[in-house]
Each structure stands twice: as structure tokens, then as C-alpha cells.
Amino acid sequence: MRRLSIDIGNSSAKVAVFANKEIVHHQRFNKLGIIDLAQLIEKFSPAKSIISSVNQEIAPLEVFLKKHTEYTRFSTLLTNGVQNKYKTPVTLGLDRWAAVLGANGLYPASASLVVDAGTCITYDALSRSKEYFGGSISPGIKMRFKAVHEFTGRLPLVEWDESEGITEGTDTLSAIKNGVLQGIINEIEGFIALNNKKESALRVIITGGDANFLYKQLQNSIFAPQIIKDPYLVLKGLNEAIAD
């Protein structure tokens, strides 16, 4: 059975067509419309569909999907066997919850730590007994560079290119880069170490817009063998939410 997963964020929409757990098509749209959905449904004939959206103005898309598929709107009420013990599930970000479901679907016998490196960096832990209590939210890379500039009198705004890597802080610009980037690497390693104490054989899955850079930097970490990069983790979680 083919299923259509749609993740609508603030700046774009990510779409994946699944055959069971396998992605057979992936696409990004600046703005997803009815014509786009019609083309996807005509080409792939998904039986089920699901949308996770930070934008509530998705009614036309939902009406169309209800006509052509078995449609579900994603929410934290969809658990797929995971026990959600978050104290305020209404305020839990849908992308965080979808990533947790994705981790559970990929590694159902393991404890997982999901690191989603986007505008903010979120850390979400799932125990081996499938219990989710929450995690942590910290500023992302660009947010940290901006904060250093805006909350000081003379420090410049650093234009960062991930191809530069992490260099020694031999001048003001490189010192800011080193402080922000090495600080984030140390932070991630710290969260991995903390969760390793709680759960053995921990799987660490890194996703999000800055995942490529951070994954590359973490290859020299003592935790490298247990770190997996998965850019489609949220979409996989949405697929898990409507799996039979």
C-alpha cells in the first residue's frame, strides 16, 4: 500500500510517497497546491494520506485529499504505540512528535535520541520501553550567530558557510565561529553522554537543515558509531502514524 506524507513548514512543504516503509518519491515545494497534489495522486495512487502543518490554512488541501485518499490530519493523539508522557502535549511541536514516531518505526527495539537541527536544535529521547517524556530546545546555529551580534555592542554578524568547517579562533570572526560551532558540537555530545547513562545501546538520529554539517563534525566523536543521519525522519514518522 502506498501512502502520502506531507510536512508543511513555515517556508516550504516536504512530501514523500511511501510503499510500506520505503520512500519511492520525495519532493519539496515552496507552496503546495491542489494541482501538485493531483499530479502526485495521479502518478502514485496513494491509498492513505497525512498532513502535519504549522499553518492551519490547509482546508482546501484536506478537502481534496479526503476525496481521493483515506486522509488523516497529524496530531500528538496519534501515538503508534509510543507512550506520550509530555506534560503539555497540546504545545508539543508536531515535527518533534513525528520525528519520535519515525525513530520508533526505524528502531523499535532500541532507545533513541532525536537531534533535529533547524532554526532551533531539539533533543527528544525515546526509551526502550517506548516512553517519551520530552527533551530540550536550544538555539540553532544561525540564531546563535545573530544573538552574538544583536546582544553585544561591537561584535559583527557572522556570515557562516558550512563548507568552512570549524577553525581556530585566531581573530574576532573566527573566534565567534569557533565558539558557536564548537559549542554546539560539545552540546550535542553532552546530550548523547547524558542519555547514554540512562539507556544502553542508544541510537542517535540527527535530522534537520543543519544535519549534514553537524553529522560531518561528529564523525570524530567517540559517539560516532551510534549516530545516524536521516533527512526524512519527520516524513517517516508521519508514514508510521498511518501505517496499518
Coordinates of N, CA and C in Angstrom, one line a residue:
M1 N 0.8 -1.2 0.0 CA 0.0 0.0 0.0 C 0.9 1.3 0.0
R2 N 0.5 2.2 -0.9 CA 1.2 3.5 -0.9 C 0.5 4.5 -0.1
R3 N 1.4 5.3 0.6 CA 0.9 6.4 1.5 C 1.6 7.7 1.2
L4 N 0.9 8.8 1.3 CA 1.4 10.1 1.1 C 1.6 10.9 2.4
S5 N 2.8 11.3 2.6 CA 3.1 12.1 3.8 C 3.5 13.5 3.4
I6 N 2.9 14.5 4.1 CA 3.1 15.9 3.8 C 3.5 16.6 5.1
D7 N 4.6 17.3 5.1 CA 5.1 18.1 6.2 C 5.1 19.6 5.7
I8 N 4.2 20.4 6.2 CA 4.2 21.8 5.8 C 4.8 22.7 6.9
G9 N 5.9 23.3 6.6 CA 6.6 24.2 7.5 C 6.3 25.7 7.2
N10 N 7.1 26.6 7.8 CA 6.9 28.0 7.6 C 7.3 28.5 6.2
S11 N 8.3 27.8 5.6 CA 8.9 28.3 4.4 C 8.7 27.3 3.2
S12 N 8.4 26.1 3.5 CA 8.2 25.1 2.4 C 7.4 23.9 2.8
A13 N 7.1 23.1 1.9 CA 6.3 21.8 2.2 C 7.2 20.7 1.6
K14 N 7.3 19.6 2.5 CA 8.1 18.4 2.1 C 7.1 17.3 1.9
V15 N 7.2 16.5 0.8 CA 6.3 15.5 0.5 C 7.1 14.2 0.2
A16 N 6.5 13.1 0.7 CA 7.1 11.8 0.4 C 6.0 10.8 0.1
V17 N 6.2 9.9 -0.9 CA 5.3 8.8 -1.2 C 6.0 7.6 -0.7
F18 N 5.3 6.8 0.1 CA 5.9 5.6 0.7 C 5.2 4.3 0.1
A19 N 6.0 3.3 -0.1 CA 5.5 1.9 -0.3 C 5.9 1.2 0.9
N20 N 4.9 1.0 1.8 CA 5.2 0.5 3.2 C 6.1 1.4 3.9
K21 N 7.4 1.0 4.1 CA 8.4 1.9 4.8 C 9.4 2.5 3.9
E22 N 9.3 2.2 2.6 CA 10.3 2.7 1.6 C 9.8 3.9 0.9
I23 N 10.7 5.0 0.8 CA 10.3 6.2 0.1 C 10.5 5.9 -1.4
V24 N 9.5 6.1 -2.2 CA 9.6 5.9 -3.6 C 9.6 7.3 -4.3
H25 N 9.3 8.3 -3.6 CA 9.3 9.7 -4.2 C 9.4 10.7 -3.1
H26 N 10.2 11.7 -3.3 CA 10.4 12.8 -2.4 C 10.5 14.1 -3.1
Q27 N 9.8 15.1 -2.6 CA 9.8 16.4 -3.3 C 9.5 17.6 -2.3
R28 N 10.1 18.7 -2.6 CA 9.9 19.9 -1.8 C 9.2 21.0 -2.6
F29 N 8.3 21.7 -2.0 CA 7.5 22.7 -2.7 C 7.6 24.0 -1.9
N30 N 7.8 25.1 -2.6 CA 7.8 26.4 -1.9 C 6.3 26.7 -1.4
K31 N 5.4 26.3 -2.2 CA 4.0 26.4 -1.8 C 3.2 25.2 -2.4
L32 N 2.7 24.3 -1.6 CA 2.0 23.1 -2.1 C 0.6 23.5 -2.5
G33 N 0.1 23.1 -3.7 CA -1.2 23.5 -4.1 C -2.0 22.2 -4.5
I34 N -3.3 22.4 -4.9 CA -4.1 21.4 -5.3 C -3.6 20.7 -6.6
I35 N -3.1 21.5 -7.5 CA -2.5 20.9 -8.7 C -1.4 19.9 -8.4
D36 N -0.5 20.3 -7.5 CA 0.6 19.5 -7.1 C 0.1 18.2 -6.5
L37 N -0.9 18.2 -5.7 CA -1.5 17.0 -5.1 C -2.1 16.1 -6.1
A38 N -2.8 16.8 -7.1 CA -3.5 16.0 -8.1 C -2.5 15.2 -9.0
Q39 N -1.3 15.9 -9.2 CA -0.3 15.2 -10.0 C 0.3 14.0 -9.2
L40 N 0.5 14.2 -7.9 CA 1.1 13.2 -7.1 C 0.2 12.0 -7.0
I41 N -1.1 12.3 -6.8 CA -2.1 11.2 -6.7 C -2.3 10.4 -8.0
E42 N -2.3 11.2 -9.1 CA -2.4 10.5 -10.4 C -1.2 9.6 -10.7
K43 N 0.0 10.0 -10.3 CA 1.2 9.3 -10.6 C 1.4 8.1 -9.7
F44 N 1.1 8.3 -8.4 CA 1.4 7.3 -7.4 C 0.2 6.5 -6.8
S45 N -1.0 7.0 -6.9 CA -2.2 6.4 -6.4 C -2.1 6.0 -4.9
P46 N -1.7 6.9 -4.0 CA -1.7 6.5 -2.6 C -3.1 6.2 -2.1
A47 N -3.1 5.2 -1.2 CA -4.4 4.9 -0.6 C -4.7 5.7 0.6
K48 N -3.6 6.1 1.3 CA -3.8 7.0 2.5 C -2.9 8.2 2.4
S49 N -3.3 9.2 3.2 CA -2.5 10.5 3.2 C -2.6 11.1 4.6
I50 N -1.6 11.9 4.9 CA -1.5 12.6 6.2 C -0.8 13.9 6.0
I51 N -1.2 14.9 6.7 CA -0.6 16.3 6.7 C -0.2 16.7 8.1
S52 N 1.0 17.1 8.3 CA 1.4 17.9 9.5 C 1.7 19.3 9.1
S53 N 1.1 20.2 9.7 CA 1.3 21.6 9.3 C 1.3 22.6 10.4
V54 N 2.3 23.6 10.3 CA 2.3 24.7 11.3 C 1.3 25.8 10.9
N55 N 0.8 25.6 9.7 CA -0.1 26.6 9.1 C -1.5 25.9 9.1
Q56 N -2.5 26.6 9.8 CA -3.8 26.0 9.9 C -4.6 26.1 8.6
E57 N -4.2 27.0 7.7 CA -4.9 27.2 6.4 C -4.7 26.1 5.4
I58 N -5.1 24.9 5.8 CA -4.8 23.8 4.9 C -6.2 23.1 4.4
A59 N -7.3 23.8 4.7 CA -8.6 23.2 4.4 C -8.8 22.7 3.0
P60 N -8.4 23.6 2.0 CA -8.5 23.1 0.6 C -7.8 21.8 0.3
L61 N -6.6 21.7 0.8 CA -5.8 20.5 0.6 C -6.4 19.3 1.3
E62 N -7.0 19.5 2.5 CA -7.6 18.4 3.2 C -8.9 18.0 2.4
V63 N -9.7 18.9 1.9 CA -10.9 18.5 1.2 C -10.5 17.7 0.0
F64 N -9.5 18.1 -0.7 CA -9.0 17.3 -1.9 C -8.5 15.9 -1.5
L65 N -7.7 15.8 -0.5 CA -7.2 14.5 -0.1 C -8.3 13.6 0.4
K66 N -9.3 14.2 1.1 CA -10.4 13.3 1.6 C -11.2 12.7 0.4
K67 N -11.2 13.4 -0.7 CA -12.0 12.9 -1.9 C -11.2 11.8 -2.5
H68 N -9.9 11.8 -2.4 CA -9.1 10.9 -3.2 C -8.3 9.8 -2.4
T69 N -8.3 10.0 -1.1 CA -7.5 9.1 -0.3 C -8.2 9.0 1.1
E70 N -7.7 8.0 1.9 CA -8.1 8.0 3.3 C -7.2 8.9 4.1
Y71 N -7.8 10.1 4.4 CA -7.0 11.2 4.9 C -7.0 11.3 6.4
T72 N -5.8 11.7 7.0 CA -5.6 11.9 8.4 C -4.9 13.2 8.6
R73 N -5.4 14.1 9.6 CA -4.6 15.2 10.0 C -3.7 14.8 11.2
F74 N -2.4 15.0 11.1 CA -1.5 14.6 12.1 C -1.6 15.4 13.4
S75 N -1.6 14.7 14.5 CA -1.6 15.3 15.8 C -0.9 14.5 16.8
T76 N -0.7 15.0 18.0 CA 0.0 14.2 19.1 C -0.9 13.1 19.6
L77 N -2.1 13.0 19.2 CA -3.0 11.9 19.6 C -2.7 10.7 18.9
L78 N -2.0 10.8 17.8 CA -1.5 9.6 17.0 C -0.2 9.1 17.6
T79 N -0.2 7.9 18.2 CA 0.9 7.5 19.0 C 1.7 6.3 18.5
N80 N 1.0 5.5 17.7 CA 1.7 4.3 17.1 C 2.4 3.5 18.1
G81 N 1.8 3.4 19.3 CA 2.4 2.5 20.4 C 3.4 3.3 21.3
V82 N 3.7 4.5 21.0 CA 4.6 5.3 21.9 C 3.7 5.9 23.0
Q83 N 4.2 5.9 24.3 CA 3.5 6.5 25.4 C 4.0 7.9 25.5
N84 N 3.1 8.8 25.2 CA 3.4 10.3 25.3 C 3.2 10.8 26.7
K85 N 4.2 11.0 27.5 CA 4.1 11.4 28.8 C 4.5 12.9 29.0
Y86 N 4.5 13.6 27.9 CA 4.8 15.1 27.9 C 3.7 15.8 28.6
K87 N 4.0 16.7 29.5 CA 3.0 17.3 30.4 C 2.0 18.2 29.7
T88 N 2.5 18.8 28.6 CA 1.6 19.6 27.8 C 1.6 19.2 26.3
P89 N 1.0 18.1 26.0 CA 1.0 17.6 24.6 C 0.4 18.5 23.6
V90 N -0.5 19.4 24.0 CA -1.1 20.4 23.1 C 0.0 21.3 22.6
T91 N 1.0 21.6 23.4 CA 2.1 22.5 23.0 C 3.3 21.8 22.3
L92 N 3.3 20.5 22.3 CA 4.4 19.8 21.7 C 4.4 20.0 20.2
G93 N 5.6 20.4 19.7 CA 5.7 20.6 18.3 C 5.4 19.3 17.5
L94 N 4.6 19.5 16.4 CA 4.3 18.3 15.6 C 5.5 17.7 14.9
D95 N 6.5 18.5 14.5 CA 7.7 17.9 13.9 C 8.5 17.1 14.9
R96 N 8.5 17.6 16.2 CA 9.2 16.8 17.2 C 8.5 15.4 17.4
W97 N 7.2 15.4 17.5 CA 6.5 14.2 17.8 C 6.6 13.3 16.6
A98 N 6.5 13.8 15.4 CA 6.7 13.0 14.2 C 8.0 12.3 14.1
A99 N 9.1 13.1 14.5 CA 10.4 12.6 14.5 C 10.6 11.4 15.5
V100 N 9.9 11.5 16.6 CA 9.9 10.5 17.6 C 9.3 9.2 17.1
L101 N 8.1 9.4 16.4 CA 7.5 8.2 15.8 C 8.3 7.6 14.7
G102 N 9.0 8.5 14.0 CA 9.9 8.0 13.0 C 11.1 7.1 13.6
A103 N 11.6 7.6 14.7 CA 12.7 6.9 15.3 C 12.2 5.5 15.8
N104 N 11.0 5.5 16.4 CA 10.4 4.3 16.9 C 10.2 3.3 15.8
G105 N 9.7 3.8 14.6 CA 9.5 2.9 13.5 C 10.8 2.3 12.9
L106 N 11.8 3.1 13.0 CA 13.1 2.6 12.4 C 13.8 1.6 13.4
Y107 N 13.8 2.0 14.7 CA 14.5 1.2 15.7 C 13.6 0.8 16.8
P108 N 12.6 0.0 16.6 CA 11.6 -0.3 17.6 C 12.1 -1.0 18.9
A109 N 13.3 -1.6 18.8 CA 13.9 -2.4 19.9 C 14.9 -1.6 20.7
S110 N 15.1 -0.3 20.2 CA 16.2 0.5 20.8 C 15.7 1.8 21.5
A111 N 16.4 2.3 22.4 CA 16.2 3.7 22.9 C 16.8 4.6 21.8
S112 N 16.2 5.8 21.7 CA 16.6 6.7 20.6 C 16.7 8.1 21.2
L113 N 17.7 8.9 20.6 CA 17.8 10.3 20.9 C 17.7 11.0 19.5
V114 N 16.7 11.8 19.3 CA 16.5 12.5 18.1 C 17.0 13.9 18.2
V115 N 18.0 14.3 17.4 CA 18.5 15.6 17.3 C 18.1 16.3 16.0
D116 N 17.2 17.3 16.2 CA 16.7 18.0 15.0 C 17.3 19.4 14.9
A117 N 18.2 19.5 14.0 CA 19.0 20.8 13.9 C 18.4 21.7 12.8
G118 N 17.5 22.5 13.3 CA 16.9 23.5 12.4 C 17.1 24.9 13.0
T119 N 16.0 25.7 12.9 CA 16.1 27.1 13.5 C 16.5 27.0 15.0
C120 N 15.8 26.0 15.7 CA 16.3 25.6 17.0 C 16.8 24.2 16.9
I121 N 17.6 23.8 17.9 CA 18.0 22.4 17.9 C 17.2 21.7 19.0
T122 N 16.5 20.7 18.7 CA 15.7 20.0 19.7 C 16.3 18.6 19.9
Y123 N 16.2 18.2 21.2 CA 16.7 16.9 21.6 C 15.5 16.1 22.2
D124 N 15.1 15.0 21.6 CA 14.0 14.3 22.1 C 14.4 12.8 22.3
A125 N 14.1 12.3 23.5 CA 14.6 11.0 23.9 C 13.4 10.0 24.0
L126 N 13.5 8.8 23.4 CA 12.5 7.8 23.5 C 13.2 6.6 24.2
S127 N 12.6 6.1 25.2 CA 13.1 5.0 26.0 C 12.9 3.6 25.2
R128 N 13.6 2.6 25.6 CA 13.4 1.3 25.0 C 12.0 0.8 25.3
S129 N 11.4 1.2 26.4 CA 10.1 0.8 26.7 C 9.0 1.7 26.0
K130 N 9.5 2.5 25.0 CA 8.6 3.3 24.2 C 7.9 4.4 25.0
E131 N 8.6 5.0 26.0 CA 8.1 6.1 26.7 C 8.8 7.4 26.3
Y132 N 8.0 8.4 26.1 CA 8.5 9.7 25.7 C 8.1 10.8 26.8
F133 N 9.1 11.4 27.4 CA 8.9 12.3 28.4 C 9.2 13.8 28.0
G134 N 9.7 13.9 26.8 CA 10.1 15.2 26.3 C 11.6 15.3 26.0
G135 N 12.1 16.5 26.1 CA 13.5 16.7 25.8 C 13.9 18.2 26.0
S136 N 14.7 18.7 25.1 CA 15.3 20.0 25.3 C 15.2 20.8 24.0
I137 N 15.1 22.1 24.1 CA 15.1 23.0 22.9 C 16.2 24.1 23.2
S138 N 17.1 24.2 22.2 CA 18.2 25.2 22.3 C 18.3 26.0 21.0
P139 N 19.0 27.2 21.0 CA 19.1 27.9 19.8 C 19.9 27.2 18.7
G140 N 19.5 27.4 17.5 CA 20.2 26.8 16.3 C 21.4 27.6 15.9
I141 N 22.1 27.2 14.9 CA 23.3 27.8 14.5 C 23.1 29.3 14.1
K142 N 22.2 29.5 13.2 CA 22.0 30.9 12.7 C 21.5 31.8 13.9
M143 N 20.7 31.3 14.7 CA 20.1 32.0 15.8 C 21.3 32.4 16.8
R144 N 22.2 31.6 17.0 CA 23.3 31.9 17.9 C 24.2 33.0 17.3
F145 N 24.5 32.9 16.0 CA 25.3 33.9 15.4 C 24.6 35.3 15.5
K146 N 23.3 35.3 15.3 CA 22.5 36.5 15.3 C 22.5 37.1 16.8
A147 N 22.4 36.2 17.7 CA 22.3 36.6 19.1 C 23.6 37.3 19.6
V148 N 24.7 36.7 19.1 CA 26.1 37.3 19.5 C 26.2 38.7 19.0
H149 N 25.6 38.9 17.8 CA 25.7 40.3 17.2 C 24.7 41.2 17.8
E150 N 23.5 40.8 18.0 CA 22.4 41.7 18.4 C 22.5 42.1 19.9
F151 N 23.1 41.2 20.7 CA 23.1 41.4 22.2 C 24.5 41.9 22.7
T152 N 25.3 42.4 21.7 CA 26.6 43.0 22.1 C 26.7 44.3 21.4
G153 N 27.6 45.1 21.8 CA 27.8 46.4 21.2 C 28.6 46.4 19.9
R154 N 29.6 45.6 19.8 CA 30.6 45.7 18.7 C 30.9 44.4 18.0
L155 N 30.4 43.3 18.4 CA 30.6 42.1 17.7 C 29.8 42.0 16.4
P156 N 30.5 41.6 15.3 CA 29.8 41.6 14.0 C 28.9 40.4 13.8
L157 N 28.0 40.5 12.9 CA 27.1 39.4 12.5 C 27.9 38.5 11.5
V158 N 28.1 37.3 11.9 CA 29.0 36.4 11.1 C 28.1 35.7 10.0
E159 N 28.6 35.8 8.8 CA 28.0 35.1 7.6 C 28.7 33.7 7.6
W160 N 27.9 32.7 7.9 CA 28.5 31.4 8.0 C 28.3 30.5 6.8
D161 N 29.3 29.8 6.4 CA 29.2 28.8 5.3 C 29.6 27.5 5.8
E162 N 28.8 26.5 5.8 CA 29.1 25.2 6.4 C 30.3 24.5 5.8
S163 N 30.6 24.9 4.6 CA 31.8 24.2 3.9 C 33.1 24.6 4.6
E164 N 33.1 25.7 5.4 CA 34.3 26.2 6.1 C 34.7 25.3 7.2
G165 N 33.8 24.5 7.8 CA 34.1 23.7 8.9 C 34.3 24.6 10.2
I166 N 35.1 24.0 11.1 CA 35.4 24.7 12.4 C 36.9 25.0 12.4
T167 N 37.2 26.3 12.6 CA 38.6 26.7 12.6 C 39.0 27.2 14.0
E168 N 40.3 27.5 14.2 CA 40.8 28.1 15.4 C 40.3 29.5 15.5
G169 N 40.1 30.0 16.7 CA 39.7 31.4 16.9 C 40.8 32.3 16.9
T170 N 41.4 32.6 15.8 CA 42.6 33.5 15.7 C 42.3 34.9 15.5
D171 N 41.1 35.3 15.3 CA 40.6 36.7 15.2 C 39.2 36.7 15.6
T172 N 38.6 37.9 15.6 CA 37.2 38.0 16.2 C 36.2 37.2 15.4
L173 N 36.3 37.2 14.1 CA 35.3 36.5 13.3 C 35.4 35.0 13.5
S174 N 36.7 34.5 13.5 CA 36.9 33.0 13.6 C 36.6 32.6 15.1
A175 N 36.8 33.5 16.0 CA 36.5 33.2 17.4 C 35.0 33.0 17.7
I176 N 34.2 33.9 17.0 CA 32.8 33.7 17.1 C 32.3 32.4 16.5
K177 N 32.9 32.1 15.3 CA 32.5 30.9 14.6 C 32.9 29.7 15.4
N178 N 34.1 29.7 16.0 CA 34.6 28.6 16.8 C 33.7 28.4 18.0
G179 N 33.4 29.6 18.7 CA 32.6 29.5 19.9 C 31.2 28.9 19.6
V180 N 30.5 29.4 18.6 CA 29.2 28.9 18.2 C 29.2 27.5 17.8
L181 N 30.1 27.2 16.8 CA 30.0 25.8 16.2 C 30.6 24.7 17.1
Q182 N 31.7 25.0 17.8 CA 32.3 24.0 18.7 C 31.4 23.9 19.9
G183 N 30.8 25.0 20.3 CA 29.8 24.9 21.4 C 28.7 24.0 21.1
I184 N 28.1 24.1 19.9 CA 27.0 23.2 19.6 C 27.5 21.7 19.5
I185 N 28.6 21.5 19.0 CA 29.2 20.1 18.9 C 29.3 19.6 20.4
N186 N 29.9 20.4 21.2 CA 30.0 20.0 22.7 C 28.7 19.7 23.3
E187 N 27.7 20.6 23.0 CA 26.4 20.4 23.5 C 25.7 19.1 23.1
I188 N 25.8 18.8 21.8 CA 25.3 17.5 21.3 C 25.9 16.3 21.9
E189 N 27.3 16.4 22.0 CA 28.0 15.3 22.7 C 27.6 15.1 24.1
G190 N 27.3 16.3 24.8 CA 26.9 16.2 26.2 C 25.5 15.6 26.3
F191 N 24.6 15.9 25.4 CA 23.2 15.3 25.5 C 23.3 13.8 25.2
I192 N 24.2 13.4 24.3 CA 24.4 12.0 24.0 C 24.9 11.2 25.2
A193 N 25.9 11.8 25.8 CA 26.5 11.2 27.0 C 25.5 11.1 28.1
L194 N 24.7 12.1 28.3 CA 23.7 12.1 29.4 C 22.7 11.0 29.1
N195 N 22.2 10.9 27.9 CA 21.2 9.9 27.6 C 21.8 8.5 27.5
N196 N 23.1 8.4 27.2 CA 23.8 7.1 27.3 C 23.8 6.5 28.7
K197 N 23.8 7.4 29.7 CA 23.8 6.9 31.1 C 22.4 6.3 31.4
K198 N 21.4 6.8 30.8 CA 20.0 6.4 31.1 C 19.7 5.1 30.3
E199 N 20.1 5.0 29.1 CA 19.7 3.9 28.2 C 21.0 3.4 27.5
S200 N 21.2 2.1 27.6 CA 22.3 1.5 26.8 C 21.9 1.3 25.4
A201 N 22.9 1.1 24.5 CA 22.7 0.9 23.1 C 21.8 1.9 22.5
L202 N 22.1 3.2 22.8 CA 21.3 4.3 22.4 C 21.5 4.6 20.9
R203 N 20.5 4.8 20.1 CA 20.6 5.2 18.7 C 20.4 6.7 18.7
V204 N 21.3 7.4 18.1 CA 21.2 8.9 17.9 C 20.9 9.2 16.5
I205 N 19.8 9.8 16.2 CA 19.4 10.1 14.8 C 19.4 11.7 14.7
I206 N 20.2 12.2 13.8 CA 20.3 13.6 13.5 C 19.6 14.0 12.2
T207 N 18.7 15.0 12.3 CA 17.9 15.4 11.1 C 17.9 16.9 11.1
G208 N 17.2 17.5 10.1 CA 17.0 18.9 10.1 C 18.0 19.6 9.1
G209 N 17.8 20.9 8.9 CA 18.5 21.6 7.9 C 20.0 21.7 8.1
D210 N 20.5 21.7 9.3 CA 21.9 21.7 9.6 C 22.5 20.3 9.9
A211 N 21.7 19.3 9.6 CA 22.2 17.9 9.9 C 23.5 17.5 9.2
N212 N 23.6 17.9 7.9 CA 24.8 17.5 7.2 C 26.1 18.0 7.8
F213 N 26.1 19.3 8.2 CA 27.3 19.8 8.8 C 27.6 19.2 10.1
L214 N 26.6 19.1 11.0 CA 26.8 18.6 12.3 C 27.2 17.1 12.3
Y215 N 26.5 16.4 11.4 CA 26.9 14.9 11.3 C 28.4 14.8 10.9
K216 N 28.8 15.6 9.9 CA 30.2 15.5 9.5 C 31.1 15.8 10.6
Q217 N 30.8 16.9 11.4 CA 31.7 17.2 12.5 C 31.7 16.2 13.6
L218 N 30.6 15.5 13.8 CA 30.5 14.5 14.8 C 31.2 13.1 14.5
Q219 N 31.7 13.0 13.2 CA 32.3 11.8 12.8 C 33.6 11.6 13.6
N220 N 34.2 12.6 14.2 CA 35.4 12.4 15.0 C 35.1 12.2 16.5
S221 N 33.8 12.1 16.8 CA 33.3 12.0 18.2 C 33.5 10.5 18.6
I222 N 33.6 10.3 19.9 CA 33.6 9.0 20.4 C 32.3 8.3 20.2
F223 N 31.2 9.1 20.0 CA 29.9 8.6 19.8 C 29.6 8.3 18.4
A224 N 30.5 8.5 17.4 CA 30.2 8.4 16.0 C 29.5 7.2 15.6
P225 N 29.9 6.0 16.1 CA 29.3 4.7 15.6 C 27.8 4.6 15.8
Q226 N 27.3 5.4 16.8 CA 25.9 5.2 17.1 C 25.1 6.4 16.5
I227 N 25.7 7.3 15.7 CA 25.0 8.4 15.2 C 24.6 8.1 13.7
I228 N 23.3 8.3 13.4 CA 22.8 8.1 12.1 C 22.2 9.4 11.6
K229 N 22.4 9.7 10.3 CA 21.8 10.9 9.7 C 20.6 10.5 8.9
D230 N 19.5 11.2 9.1 CA 18.3 10.8 8.3 C 17.5 12.1 8.0
P231 N 17.6 12.6 6.8 CA 16.9 13.8 6.5 C 15.4 13.7 6.3
Y232 N 14.9 12.4 6.3 CA 13.5 12.2 6.1 C 12.8 11.7 7.3
L233 N 13.4 11.9 8.5 CA 12.8 11.3 9.7 C 11.4 11.7 10.0
V234 N 11.1 13.0 9.9 CA 9.8 13.5 10.1 C 8.8 12.9 9.2
L235 N 9.1 12.9 7.9 CA 8.2 12.2 6.9 C 8.0 10.8 7.2
K236 N 9.0 10.1 7.7 CA 8.9 8.7 8.0 C 8.0 8.5 9.2
G237 N 8.1 9.4 10.2 CA 7.2 9.4 11.3 C 5.7 9.6 11.0
L238 N 5.5 10.5 10.0 CA 4.1 10.7 9.5 C 3.6 9.4 8.9
N239 N 4.5 8.8 8.1 CA 4.1 7.5 7.5 C 3.8 6.4 8.5
E240 N 4.5 6.4 9.6 CA 4.3 5.4 10.7 C 2.9 5.7 11.3
A241 N 2.6 7.0 11.4 CA 1.3 7.3 12.1 C 0.1 6.8 11.4
I242 N 0.2 6.5 10.1 CA -1.0 6.0 9.4 C -0.7 4.6 8.8
A243 N 0.3 3.9 9.3 CA 0.6 2.6 8.9 C -0.5 1.6 9.5
D244 N -0.7 0.5 8.8 CA -1.7 -0.4 9.2 C -1.3 -1.2 10.5

